[in-house]
Short mmCIF file of C-alpha atoms in Angstrom, two decimals:
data_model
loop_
_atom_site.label_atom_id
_atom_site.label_comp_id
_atom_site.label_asym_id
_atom_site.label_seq_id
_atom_site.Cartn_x
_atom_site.Cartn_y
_atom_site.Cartn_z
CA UNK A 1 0.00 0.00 0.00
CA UNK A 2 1.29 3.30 -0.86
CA UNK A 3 2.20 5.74 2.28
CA UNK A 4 0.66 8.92 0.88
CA UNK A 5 -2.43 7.19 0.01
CA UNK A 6 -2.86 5.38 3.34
CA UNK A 7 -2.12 8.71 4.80
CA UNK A 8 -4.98 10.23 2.69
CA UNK A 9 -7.57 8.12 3.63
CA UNK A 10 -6.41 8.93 7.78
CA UNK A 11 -6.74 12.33 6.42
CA UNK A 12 -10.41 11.72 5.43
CA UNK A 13 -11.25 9.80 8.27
CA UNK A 14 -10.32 12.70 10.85
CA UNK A 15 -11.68 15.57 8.86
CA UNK A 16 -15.41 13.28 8.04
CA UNK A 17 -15.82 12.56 12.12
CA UNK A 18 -15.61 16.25 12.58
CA UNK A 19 -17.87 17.65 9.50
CA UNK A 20 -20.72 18.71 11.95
CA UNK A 21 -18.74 21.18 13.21
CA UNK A 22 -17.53 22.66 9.63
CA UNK A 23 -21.38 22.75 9.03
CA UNK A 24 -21.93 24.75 12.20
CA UNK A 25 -19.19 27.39 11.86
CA UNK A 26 -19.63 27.91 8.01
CA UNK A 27 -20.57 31.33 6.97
CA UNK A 28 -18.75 31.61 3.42
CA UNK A 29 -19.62 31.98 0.68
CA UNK A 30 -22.95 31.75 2.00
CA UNK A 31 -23.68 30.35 5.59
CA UNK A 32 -25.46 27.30 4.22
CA UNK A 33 -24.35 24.79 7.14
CA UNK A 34 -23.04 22.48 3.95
CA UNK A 35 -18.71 22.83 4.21
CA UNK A 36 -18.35 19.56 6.05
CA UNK A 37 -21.01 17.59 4.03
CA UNK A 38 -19.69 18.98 0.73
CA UNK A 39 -15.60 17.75 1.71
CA UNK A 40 -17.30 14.16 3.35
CA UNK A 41 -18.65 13.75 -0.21
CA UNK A 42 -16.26 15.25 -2.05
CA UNK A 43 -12.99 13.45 -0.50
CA UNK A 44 -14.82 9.94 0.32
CA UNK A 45 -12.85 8.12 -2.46
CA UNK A 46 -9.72 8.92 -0.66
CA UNK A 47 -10.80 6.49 1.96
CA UNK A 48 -9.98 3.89 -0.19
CA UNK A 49 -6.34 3.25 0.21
CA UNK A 50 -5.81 0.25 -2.18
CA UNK A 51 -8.55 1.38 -5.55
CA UNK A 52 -6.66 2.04 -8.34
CA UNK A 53 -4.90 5.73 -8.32
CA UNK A 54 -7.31 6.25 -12.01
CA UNK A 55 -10.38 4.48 -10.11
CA UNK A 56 -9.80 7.39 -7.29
CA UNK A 57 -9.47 10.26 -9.88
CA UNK A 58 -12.48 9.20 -11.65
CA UNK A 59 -14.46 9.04 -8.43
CA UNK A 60 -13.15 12.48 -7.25
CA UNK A 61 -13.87 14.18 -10.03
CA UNK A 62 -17.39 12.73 -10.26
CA UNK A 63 -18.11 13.61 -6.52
CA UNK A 64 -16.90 16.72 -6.22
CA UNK A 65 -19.26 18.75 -5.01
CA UNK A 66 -20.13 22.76 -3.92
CA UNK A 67 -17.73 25.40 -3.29
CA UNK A 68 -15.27 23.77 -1.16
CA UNK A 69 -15.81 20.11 -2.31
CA UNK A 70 -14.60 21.25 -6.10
CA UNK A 71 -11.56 23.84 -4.45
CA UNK A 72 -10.41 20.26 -2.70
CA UNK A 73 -10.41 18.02 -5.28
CA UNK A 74 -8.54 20.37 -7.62
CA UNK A 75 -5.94 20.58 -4.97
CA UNK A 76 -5.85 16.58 -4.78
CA UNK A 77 -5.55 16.15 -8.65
CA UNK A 78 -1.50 15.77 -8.71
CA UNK A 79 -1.88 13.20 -6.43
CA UNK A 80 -3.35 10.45 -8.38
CA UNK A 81 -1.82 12.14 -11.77
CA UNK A 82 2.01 12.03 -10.96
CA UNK A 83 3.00 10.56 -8.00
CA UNK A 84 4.89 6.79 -8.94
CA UNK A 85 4.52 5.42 -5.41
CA UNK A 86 7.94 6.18 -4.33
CA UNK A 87 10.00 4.79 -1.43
CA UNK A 88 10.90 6.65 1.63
CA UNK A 89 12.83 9.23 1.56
CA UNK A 90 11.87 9.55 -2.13
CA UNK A 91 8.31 9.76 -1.29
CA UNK A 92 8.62 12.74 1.14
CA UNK A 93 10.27 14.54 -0.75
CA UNK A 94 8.00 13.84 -3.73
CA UNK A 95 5.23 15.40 -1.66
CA UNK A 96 6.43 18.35 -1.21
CA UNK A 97 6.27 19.01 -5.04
CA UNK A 98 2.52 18.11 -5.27
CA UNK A 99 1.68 19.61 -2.33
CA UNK A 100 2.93 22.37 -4.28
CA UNK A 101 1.17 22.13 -7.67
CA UNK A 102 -2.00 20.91 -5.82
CA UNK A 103 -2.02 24.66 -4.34
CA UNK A 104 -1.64 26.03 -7.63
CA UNK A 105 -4.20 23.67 -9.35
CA UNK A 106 -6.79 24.70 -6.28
CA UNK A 107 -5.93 28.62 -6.91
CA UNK A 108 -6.20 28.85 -10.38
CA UNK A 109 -9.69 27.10 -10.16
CA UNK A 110 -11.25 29.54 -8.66
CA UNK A 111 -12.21 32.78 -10.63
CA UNK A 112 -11.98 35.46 -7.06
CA UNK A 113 -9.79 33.62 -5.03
CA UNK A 114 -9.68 34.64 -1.47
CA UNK A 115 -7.77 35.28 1.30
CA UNK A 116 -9.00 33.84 4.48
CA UNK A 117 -9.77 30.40 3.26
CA UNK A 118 -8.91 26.92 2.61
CA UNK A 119 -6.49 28.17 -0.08
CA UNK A 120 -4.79 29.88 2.85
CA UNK A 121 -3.69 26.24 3.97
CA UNK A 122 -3.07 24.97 0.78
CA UNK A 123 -0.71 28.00 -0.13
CA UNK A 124 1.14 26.94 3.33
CA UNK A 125 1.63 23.57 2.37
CA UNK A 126 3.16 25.32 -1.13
CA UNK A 127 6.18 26.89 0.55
CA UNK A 128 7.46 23.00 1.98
CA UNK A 129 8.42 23.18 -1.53
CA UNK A 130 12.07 23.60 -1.19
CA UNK A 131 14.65 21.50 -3.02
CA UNK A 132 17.11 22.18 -0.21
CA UNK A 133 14.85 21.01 3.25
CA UNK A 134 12.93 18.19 3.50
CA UNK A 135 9.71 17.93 5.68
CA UNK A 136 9.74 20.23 8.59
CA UNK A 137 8.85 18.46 12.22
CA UNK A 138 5.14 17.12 12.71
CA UNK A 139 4.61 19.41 15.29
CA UNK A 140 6.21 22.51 13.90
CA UNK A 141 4.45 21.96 10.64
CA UNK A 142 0.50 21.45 12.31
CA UNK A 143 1.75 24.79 14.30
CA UNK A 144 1.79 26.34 11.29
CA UNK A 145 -1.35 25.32 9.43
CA UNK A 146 -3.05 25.83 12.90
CA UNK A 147 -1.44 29.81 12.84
CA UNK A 148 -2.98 29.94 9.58
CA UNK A 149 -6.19 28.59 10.10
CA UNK A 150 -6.99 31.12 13.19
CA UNK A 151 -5.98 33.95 10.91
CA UNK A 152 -9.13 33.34 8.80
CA UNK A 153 -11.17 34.51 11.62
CA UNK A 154 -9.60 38.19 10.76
CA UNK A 155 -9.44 38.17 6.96
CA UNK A 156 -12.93 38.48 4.96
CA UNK A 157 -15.58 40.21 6.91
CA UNK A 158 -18.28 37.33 7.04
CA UNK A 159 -15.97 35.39 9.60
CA UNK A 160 -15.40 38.75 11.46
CA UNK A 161 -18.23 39.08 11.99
CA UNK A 162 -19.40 35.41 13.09
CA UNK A 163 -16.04 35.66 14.90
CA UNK A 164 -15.32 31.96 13.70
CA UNK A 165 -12.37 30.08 11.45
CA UNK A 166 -13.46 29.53 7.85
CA UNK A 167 -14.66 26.04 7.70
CA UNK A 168 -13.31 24.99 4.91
CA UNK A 169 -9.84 25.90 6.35
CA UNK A 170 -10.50 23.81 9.50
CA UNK A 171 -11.48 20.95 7.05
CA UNK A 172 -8.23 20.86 5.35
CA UNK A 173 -6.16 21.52 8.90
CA UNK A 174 -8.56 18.44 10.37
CA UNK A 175 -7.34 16.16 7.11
CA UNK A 176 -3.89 17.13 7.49
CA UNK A 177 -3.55 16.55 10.96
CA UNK A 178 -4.55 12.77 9.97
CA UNK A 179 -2.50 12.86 6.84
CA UNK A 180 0.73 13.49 8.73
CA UNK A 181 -0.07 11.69 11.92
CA UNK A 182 -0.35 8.92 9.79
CA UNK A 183 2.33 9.49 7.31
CA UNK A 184 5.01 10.19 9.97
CA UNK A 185 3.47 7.54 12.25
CA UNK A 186 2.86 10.39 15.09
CA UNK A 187 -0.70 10.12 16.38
CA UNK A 188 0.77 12.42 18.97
CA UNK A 189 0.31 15.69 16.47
CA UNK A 190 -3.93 15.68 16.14
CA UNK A 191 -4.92 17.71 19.02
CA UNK A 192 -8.43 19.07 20.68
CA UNK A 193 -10.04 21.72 18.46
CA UNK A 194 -10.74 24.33 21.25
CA UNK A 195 -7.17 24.03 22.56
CA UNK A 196 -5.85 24.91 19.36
CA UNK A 197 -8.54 27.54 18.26
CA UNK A 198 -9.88 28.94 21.70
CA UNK A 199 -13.16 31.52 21.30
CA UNK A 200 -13.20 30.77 17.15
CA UNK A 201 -15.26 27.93 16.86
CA UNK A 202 -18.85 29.14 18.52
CA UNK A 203 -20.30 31.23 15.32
CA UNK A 204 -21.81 34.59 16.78
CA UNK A 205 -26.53 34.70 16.13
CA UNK A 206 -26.92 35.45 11.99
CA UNK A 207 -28.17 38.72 11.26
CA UNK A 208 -30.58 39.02 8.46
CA UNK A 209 -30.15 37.30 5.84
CA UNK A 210 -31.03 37.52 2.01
CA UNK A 211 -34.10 35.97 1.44
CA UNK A 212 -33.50 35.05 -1.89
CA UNK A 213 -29.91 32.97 -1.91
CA UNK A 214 -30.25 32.01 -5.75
CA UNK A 215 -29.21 28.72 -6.39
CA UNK A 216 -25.70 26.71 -6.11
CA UNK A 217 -25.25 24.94 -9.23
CA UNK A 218 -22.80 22.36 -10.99
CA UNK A 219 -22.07 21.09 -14.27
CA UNK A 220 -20.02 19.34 -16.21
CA UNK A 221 -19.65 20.40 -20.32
CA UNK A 222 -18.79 18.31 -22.95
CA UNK A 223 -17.85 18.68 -26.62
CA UNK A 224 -17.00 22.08 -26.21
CA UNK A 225 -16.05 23.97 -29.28
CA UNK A 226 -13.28 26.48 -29.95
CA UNK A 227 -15.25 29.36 -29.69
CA UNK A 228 -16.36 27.93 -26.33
CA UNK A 229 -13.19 27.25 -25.18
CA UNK A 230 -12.13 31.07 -25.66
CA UNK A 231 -15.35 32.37 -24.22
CA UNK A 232 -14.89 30.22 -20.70
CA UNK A 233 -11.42 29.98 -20.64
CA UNK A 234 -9.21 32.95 -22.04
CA UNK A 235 -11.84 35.30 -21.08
CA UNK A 236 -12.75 34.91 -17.41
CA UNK A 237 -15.29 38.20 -17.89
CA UNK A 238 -17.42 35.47 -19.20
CA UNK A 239 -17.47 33.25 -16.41
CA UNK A 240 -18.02 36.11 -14.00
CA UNK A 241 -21.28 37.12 -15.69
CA UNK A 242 -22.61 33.64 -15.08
CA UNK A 243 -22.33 34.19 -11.22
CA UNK A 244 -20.59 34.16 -7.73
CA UNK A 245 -18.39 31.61 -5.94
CA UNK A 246 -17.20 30.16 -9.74
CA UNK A 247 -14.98 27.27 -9.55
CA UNK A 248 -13.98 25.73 -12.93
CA UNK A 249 -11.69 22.70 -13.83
CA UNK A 250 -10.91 21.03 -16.57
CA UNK A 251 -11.37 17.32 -16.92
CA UNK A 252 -10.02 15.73 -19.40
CA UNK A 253 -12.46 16.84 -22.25
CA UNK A 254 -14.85 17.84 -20.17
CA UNK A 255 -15.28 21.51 -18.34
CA UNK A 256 -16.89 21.00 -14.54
CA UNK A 257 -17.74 24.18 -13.63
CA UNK A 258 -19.54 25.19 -9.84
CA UNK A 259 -21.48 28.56 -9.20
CA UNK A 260 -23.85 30.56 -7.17
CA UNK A 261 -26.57 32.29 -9.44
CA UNK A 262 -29.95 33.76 -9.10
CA UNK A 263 -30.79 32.91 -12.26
CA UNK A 264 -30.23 28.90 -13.12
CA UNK A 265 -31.97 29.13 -16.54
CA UNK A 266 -30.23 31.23 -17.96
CA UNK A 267 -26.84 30.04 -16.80
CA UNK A 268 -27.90 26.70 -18.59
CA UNK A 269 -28.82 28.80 -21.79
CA UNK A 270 -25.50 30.69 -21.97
CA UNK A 271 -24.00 27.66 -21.13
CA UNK A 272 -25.76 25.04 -23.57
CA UNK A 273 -24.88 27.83 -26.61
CA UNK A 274 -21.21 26.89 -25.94
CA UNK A 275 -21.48 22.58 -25.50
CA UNK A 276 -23.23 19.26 -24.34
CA UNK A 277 -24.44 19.59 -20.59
CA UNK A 278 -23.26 16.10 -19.32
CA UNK A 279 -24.72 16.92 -15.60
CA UNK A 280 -26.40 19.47 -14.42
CA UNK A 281 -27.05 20.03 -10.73
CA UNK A 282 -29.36 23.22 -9.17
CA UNK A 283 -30.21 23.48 -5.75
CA UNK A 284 -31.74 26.21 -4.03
CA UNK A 285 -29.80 27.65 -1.47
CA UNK A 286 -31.08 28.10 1.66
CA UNK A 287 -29.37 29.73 4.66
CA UNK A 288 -29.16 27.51 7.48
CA UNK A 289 -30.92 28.18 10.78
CA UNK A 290 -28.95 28.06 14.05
CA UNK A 291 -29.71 24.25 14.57
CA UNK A 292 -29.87 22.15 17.81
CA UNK A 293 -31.67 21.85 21.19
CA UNK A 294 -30.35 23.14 24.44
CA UNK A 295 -28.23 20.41 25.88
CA UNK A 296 -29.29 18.24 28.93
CA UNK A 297 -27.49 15.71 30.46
CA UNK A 298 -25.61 14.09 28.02
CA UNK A 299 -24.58 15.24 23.63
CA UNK A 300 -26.36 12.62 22.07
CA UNK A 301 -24.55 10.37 19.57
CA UNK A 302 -26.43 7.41 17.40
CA UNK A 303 -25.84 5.20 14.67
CA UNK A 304 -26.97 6.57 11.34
CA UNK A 305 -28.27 2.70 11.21
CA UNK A 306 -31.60 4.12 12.54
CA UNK A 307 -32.59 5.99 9.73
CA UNK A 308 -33.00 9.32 10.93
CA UNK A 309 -32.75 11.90 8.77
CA UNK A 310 -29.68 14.19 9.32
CA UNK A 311 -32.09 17.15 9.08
CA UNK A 312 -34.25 16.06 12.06
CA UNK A 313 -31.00 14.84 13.78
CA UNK A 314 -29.47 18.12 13.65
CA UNK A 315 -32.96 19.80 15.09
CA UNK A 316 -32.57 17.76 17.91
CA UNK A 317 -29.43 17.74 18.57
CA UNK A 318 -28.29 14.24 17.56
CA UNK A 319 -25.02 13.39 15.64
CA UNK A 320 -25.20 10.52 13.70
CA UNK A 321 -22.09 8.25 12.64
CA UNK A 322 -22.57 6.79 9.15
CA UNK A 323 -21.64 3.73 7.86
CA UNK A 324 -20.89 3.67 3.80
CA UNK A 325 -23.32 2.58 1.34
CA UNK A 326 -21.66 1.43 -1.73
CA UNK A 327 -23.34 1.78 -5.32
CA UNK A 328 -21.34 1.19 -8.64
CA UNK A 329 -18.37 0.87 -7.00
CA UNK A 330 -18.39 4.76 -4.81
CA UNK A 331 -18.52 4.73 -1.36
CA UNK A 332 -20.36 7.50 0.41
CA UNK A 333 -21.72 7.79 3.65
CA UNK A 334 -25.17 6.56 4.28
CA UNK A 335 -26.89 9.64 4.95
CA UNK A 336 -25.88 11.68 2.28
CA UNK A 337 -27.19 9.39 -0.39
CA UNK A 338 -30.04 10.14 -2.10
CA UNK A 339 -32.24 7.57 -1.27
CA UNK A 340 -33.96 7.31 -4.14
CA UNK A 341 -30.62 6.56 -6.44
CA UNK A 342 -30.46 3.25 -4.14
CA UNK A 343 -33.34 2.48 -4.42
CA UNK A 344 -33.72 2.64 -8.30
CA UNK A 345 -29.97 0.75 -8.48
CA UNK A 346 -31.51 -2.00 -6.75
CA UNK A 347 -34.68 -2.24 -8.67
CA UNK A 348 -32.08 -2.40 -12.01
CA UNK A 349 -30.42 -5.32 -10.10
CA UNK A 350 -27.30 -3.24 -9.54
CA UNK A 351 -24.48 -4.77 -6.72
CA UNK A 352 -25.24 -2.13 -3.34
CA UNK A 353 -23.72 -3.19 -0.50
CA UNK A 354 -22.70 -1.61 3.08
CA UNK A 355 -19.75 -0.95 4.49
CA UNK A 356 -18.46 -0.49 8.40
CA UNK A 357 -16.64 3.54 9.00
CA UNK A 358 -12.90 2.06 9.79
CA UNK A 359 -12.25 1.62 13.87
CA UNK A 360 -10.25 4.65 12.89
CA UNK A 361 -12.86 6.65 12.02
CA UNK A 362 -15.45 5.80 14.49
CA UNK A 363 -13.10 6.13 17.46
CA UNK A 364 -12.60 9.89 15.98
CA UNK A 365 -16.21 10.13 16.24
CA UNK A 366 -16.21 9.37 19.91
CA UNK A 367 -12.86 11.80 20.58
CA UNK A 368 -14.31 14.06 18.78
CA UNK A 369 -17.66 14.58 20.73
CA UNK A 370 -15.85 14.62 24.18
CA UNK A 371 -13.87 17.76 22.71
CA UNK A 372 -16.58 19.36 21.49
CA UNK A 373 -20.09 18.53 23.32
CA UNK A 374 -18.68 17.12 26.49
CA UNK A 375 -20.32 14.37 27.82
CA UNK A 376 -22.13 12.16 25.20
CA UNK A 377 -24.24 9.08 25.34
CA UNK A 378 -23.56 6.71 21.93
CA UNK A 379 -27.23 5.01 21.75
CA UNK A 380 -25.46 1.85 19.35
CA UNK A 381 -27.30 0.01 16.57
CA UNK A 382 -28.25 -3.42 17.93
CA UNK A 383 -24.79 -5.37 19.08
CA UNK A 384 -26.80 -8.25 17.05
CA UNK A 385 -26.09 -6.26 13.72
CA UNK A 386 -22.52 -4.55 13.99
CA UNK A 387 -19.41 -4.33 16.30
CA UNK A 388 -20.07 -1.01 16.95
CA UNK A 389 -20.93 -1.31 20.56
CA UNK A 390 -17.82 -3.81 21.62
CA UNK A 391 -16.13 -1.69 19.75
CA UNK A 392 -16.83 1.57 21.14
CA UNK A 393 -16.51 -0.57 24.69
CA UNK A 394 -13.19 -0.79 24.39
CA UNK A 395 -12.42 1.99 23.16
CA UNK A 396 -14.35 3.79 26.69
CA UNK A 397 -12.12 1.70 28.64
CA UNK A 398 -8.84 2.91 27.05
CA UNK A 399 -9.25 6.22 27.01
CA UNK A 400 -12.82 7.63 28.96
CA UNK A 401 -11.43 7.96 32.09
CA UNK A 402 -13.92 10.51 33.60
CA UNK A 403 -16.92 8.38 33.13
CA UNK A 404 -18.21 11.05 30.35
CA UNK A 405 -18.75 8.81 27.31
CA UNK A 406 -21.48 6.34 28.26
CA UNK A 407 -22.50 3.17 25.80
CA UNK A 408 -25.94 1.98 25.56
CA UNK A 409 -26.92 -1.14 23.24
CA UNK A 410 -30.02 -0.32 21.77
CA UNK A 411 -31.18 -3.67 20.76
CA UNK A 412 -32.20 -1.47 17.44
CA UNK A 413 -32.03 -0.71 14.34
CA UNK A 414 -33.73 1.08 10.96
CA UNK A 415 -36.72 2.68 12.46
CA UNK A 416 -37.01 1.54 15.85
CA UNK A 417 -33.42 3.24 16.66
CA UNK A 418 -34.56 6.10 15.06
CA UNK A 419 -37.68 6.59 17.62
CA UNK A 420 -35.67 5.19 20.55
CA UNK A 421 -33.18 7.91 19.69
CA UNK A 422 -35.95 10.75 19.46
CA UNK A 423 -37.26 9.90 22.49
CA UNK A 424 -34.18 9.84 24.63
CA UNK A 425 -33.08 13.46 23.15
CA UNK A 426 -36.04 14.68 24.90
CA UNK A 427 -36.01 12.88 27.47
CA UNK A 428 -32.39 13.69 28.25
CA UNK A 429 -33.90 17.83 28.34
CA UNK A 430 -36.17 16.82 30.35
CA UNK A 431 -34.67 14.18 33.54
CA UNK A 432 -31.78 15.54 36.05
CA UNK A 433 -30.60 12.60 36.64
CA UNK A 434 -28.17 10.13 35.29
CA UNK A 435 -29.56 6.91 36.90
CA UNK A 436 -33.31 8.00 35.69
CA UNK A 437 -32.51 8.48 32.12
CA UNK A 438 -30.22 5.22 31.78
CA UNK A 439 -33.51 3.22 33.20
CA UNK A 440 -35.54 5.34 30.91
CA UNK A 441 -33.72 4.66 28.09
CA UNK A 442 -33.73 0.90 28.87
CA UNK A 443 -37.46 1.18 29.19
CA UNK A 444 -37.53 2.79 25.73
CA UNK A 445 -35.56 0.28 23.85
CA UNK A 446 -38.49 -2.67 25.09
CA UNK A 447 -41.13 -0.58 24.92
CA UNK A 448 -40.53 0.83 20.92
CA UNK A 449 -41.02 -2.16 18.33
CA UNK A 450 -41.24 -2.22 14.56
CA UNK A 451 -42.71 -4.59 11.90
CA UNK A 452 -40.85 -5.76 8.77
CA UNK A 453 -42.67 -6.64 6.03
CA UNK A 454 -40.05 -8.39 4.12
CA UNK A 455 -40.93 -8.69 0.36
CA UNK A 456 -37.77 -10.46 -1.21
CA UNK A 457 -34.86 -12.82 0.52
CA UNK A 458 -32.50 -11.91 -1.92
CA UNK A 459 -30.83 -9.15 -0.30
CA UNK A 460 -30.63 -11.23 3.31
CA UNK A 461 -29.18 -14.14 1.36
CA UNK A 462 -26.67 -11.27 -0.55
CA UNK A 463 -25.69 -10.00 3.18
CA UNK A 464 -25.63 -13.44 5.20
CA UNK A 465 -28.72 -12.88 7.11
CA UNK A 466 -30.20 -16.29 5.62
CA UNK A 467 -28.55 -19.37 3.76
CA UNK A 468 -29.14 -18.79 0.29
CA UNK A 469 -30.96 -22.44 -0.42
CA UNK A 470 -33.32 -20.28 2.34
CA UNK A 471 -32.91 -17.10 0.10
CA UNK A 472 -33.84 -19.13 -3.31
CA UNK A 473 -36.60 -21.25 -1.39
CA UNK A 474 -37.79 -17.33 -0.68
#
C-alpha cells in the first residue's frame, strides 16, 4: 500500500468525524451549514487506500461537489496524476512538489480567489516546496497550518463578523492533521479543536439574511467547441457574468464548472450555446438556521443505522455516525445518499452493498464529541447487527477515564433506533438525573417495536442474514 495514500484516507477519516462542526461554523460563501457535508462527499474516495490511483481520480472528479468540495479536489488532482509510489525518503520529498502544484491547481480554479480560506492552507503547504529542506517536524508543521487557520477569523468580513475560522480551512487543517499523523506515524500531532482555536469555533446569532440565496449549481460540459473554449477559458469576464463563488476545472475533455446564481436558466442557456451539458445540478440555497436543542445531560450520539434523517438529527441535537453505502463501485456515507438513487440501483439489479466507517474513524467520532459537546451518550445500533458497541466498549475503557462517554446497546435498528433515539433526546432535556434516564432509556428500547414486512430474501441471502438455499426457497 502506498504511504501517501494510506495517509490520505487517515486524512479523510479525521476531517469526516468532525464535519458537523464545519457545518456549524460555516458562513462563506454563504452560511449554508453544507462545508463539512460537501468535503465528506467530495474526499470519500480517498478512503480507499488500495482502488486504483485512475479508479480514485475518476471518483473524485465525479463527486466533487459545492464550493469547497470542487476547491479540494482540484488541490488533490497531482496526487493520483504524478506521483509513482515512491520509497521513503523519495516519497517525502515527492510530496512536497505536489503539495505544491496541488495549491496552484486549487488557486487557479477559482475565478476570485480569497484570502481567508482553505487556499490559505493549501498556499502553506506550497512553501514545503524547497529543493534544499525536506519535511519540517510534525509538530512545527501542524503549528503552522493551525497559525494559519486562526488567521481566517480576521481576513474576509463574514468570519469577522461570526467571529469563527473559515470552515473549509478547518477541514483541510482536520485532514492534514490525519495525513501526517499517519504518514510520519505520530498520532501524537492531532490535538483538541478548542485548545488549538480557543473563542473561534462558537459562530456569533446570523443577522438578516437575504431571502433570496439564488441557487448553487454544478455542471459538467462536454464537446466544447473552440469558440467555447475562448469564451470560458481565455476570457474569465465570461465566467463572471454567469455568477458568484465560480470554480472551474478542466477534466479531461470535459469543463466541470460550480457557481452561485440567481438565475439557473439562464446560466444553462448561456452555457448550452457553448457545448453538451453532461450533468447538471441546481439546488436552491437556503441559509441555514442556528440548529440544535439546548443540551441536557448528556450530547447525544447514534448510529446513522436508525434511519433518521440528518435534518431532524441536527434539530434535535443528535449526531449521527454513518456507515458507507456502496453503489457502482463509490462509497459515500449513508446519509448523504439520495435515497432514491439506491433504491432505483436495486430495482435495475445493480451490486449495493454496506460498508463499516474504519475503527479509525469511528473512534474519531467518539474523541471528537468529548472535545466538542462534552459528555455524550452513543445510543449503538443493535450489538446483534454490527461491532459497533464492543467496539466503542473498548475503546471507553482505554481512554474515557472521567466516566463522560457512556455506551448503551439499543437492541435497534432502521426505524425503531430512530424513535428510541428521538425519544431519549427529549427525554435527556427533560430528567436531572443520570440513573433515571439510563432506566428510561432501557425502558424505551423494550417498549418501541417495529414490523418488517419483508418482500424479497435476496438481499438477506446477498448480506448473510439467511442461507441462500433459504434465500432461493424465498
Amino acid at each position: 500500500m502506498n504511504r501517501i495514500r494510506a495517509a490520505c484516507a487517515a486524512g479523510y477519516e479525521r476531517m469526516a468525524a468532525r464535519a458537523e462542526l464545519l457545518d456549524r461554523i460555516n458562513v462563506f460563501p454563504v452560511a449554508d451549514a453544507d462545508t463539512g457535508v460537501n468535503l465528506r462527499l467530495s474526499l470519500a474516495p480517498l478512503r480507499d487506500p488500495d482502488s486504483a490511483d485512475s479508479h480514485c481520480l475518476a471518483l473524485l472528479q465525479r463527486s466533487a461537489g459545492g464550493n469547497s468540495g470542487n476547491i479540494a479536489v482540484a488541490f488533490f488532482t497531482p496526487f493520483f496524476q504524478e506521483q509513482s509510489h515512491y520509497e521513503p525518503p523519495g516519497e517525502l520529498q515527492a510530496l512536497t512538489a505536489l503539495l505544491a502544484k496541488g495549491s496552484r491547481l486549487a488557486r487557479q480554479a477559482v475565478l476570485a480567489p480569497q484570502d481567508g480560506t482553505m487556499l490559505d492552507v493549501f498556499a502553506a503547504l506550497a512553501l514545503l516546496h524547497n529543493a534544499d529542506t525536506s519535511l519540517p517536524p510534525g509538530r512545527e508543521l501542524l503549528d503552522t497550518l493551525a497559525a494559519t487557520v486562526s488567521a481566517t477569523a480576521h481576513i474576509l468580513p463574514e468570519m469577522r463578523r461570526a467571529g469563527v475560522v473559515d470552515a473549509g480551512a478547518l477541514g483541510l487543517f482536520f485532514f492534514f492533521e490525519g495525513f501526517f499523523a499517519g504518514l510520519l506515524n505520530e498520532p501524537g500531532l492531532c490535538r483538541p479543536a478548542r485548545e488549538l482555536f480557543p473563542g473561534l469555533l462558537e459562530p456569533a446569532l446570523p443577522g438578516e439574511q437575504e431571502q433570496d440565496q439564488g441557487s448553487c449549481i454544478t455542471l459538467s460540459l462536454e464537446h466544447i467547441d473552440h469558440t467555447g473554449h475562448s469564451a470560458m477559458l481565455a476570457d474569465p469576464t465570461f465566467l463572471a457574468e454567469l455568477g458568484e463563488s465560480v470554480v472551474a476545472r478542466q477534466d479531461g475533455d470535459s469543463l466541470r464548472l460550480h457557481l452561485h446564481s440567481r438565475n439557473a436558466e439562464e446560466v444553462r442557456q448561456k452555457i448550452e450555446s457553448l457545448g453538451t451539458i453532461s450533468e447538471w445540478r441546481s439546488e436552491v440555497i437556503e441559509t441555514a438556521e442556528p440548529g440544535g436543542q439546548e443540551p441536557g445531560l448528556f450530547h447525544l450520539l447514534c448510529d446513522a443505522a436508525g434511519s433518521l434523517p440528518r435534518a431532524l438529527a441536527r434539530q434535535e441535537g443528535i449526531t449521527l455516525l454513518d456507515s458507507y453505502i456502496i453503489c457502482e463501485g463509490e462509497a459515500k456515507p449513508e446519509t448523504l445518499w439520495q435515497p432514491a438513487h439506491i433504491y432505483q440501483a436495486l430495482r435495475e439489479g445493480k451490486k449495493v452493498s454496506t460498508a463499516q466507517a474504519s475503527t479509525y474513524e469511528r473512534r474519531e467520532h467518539f474523541s471528537h464529541s468529548l472535545e466538542l459537546h462534552g459528555p455524550t451518550l452513543y445510543l449503538a445500533v443493535g450489538s446483534a447487527y454490527t461491532g459497533n458497541y464492543s467496539m466503542a466498549l473498548a475503546w471507553q475503557a482505554q481512554h474515557d477515564t472521567t466516566g463522560n462517554f457512556v455506551v448503551i446497546d439499543s437492541g435497534a435498528a432502521s426505524g425503531r433506533l430512530a424513535c428510541i433515539a428521538l425519544l431519549t433526546s427529549r427525554a435527556n432535556r427533560g430528567i436531572d438525573s443520570k440513573g433515571a434516564l439510563f432506566t428510561h432509556v432501557q425502558r424505551l428500547s423494550r417498549a418501541c417495536e417495529e414490523y418488517v414486512f419483508i418482500d424479497s430474501l435476496r438481499y438477506l441471502a446477498a448480506g448473510g442474514r439467511v442461507s441462500k438455499i433459504s434465500g432461493l426457497a424465498g
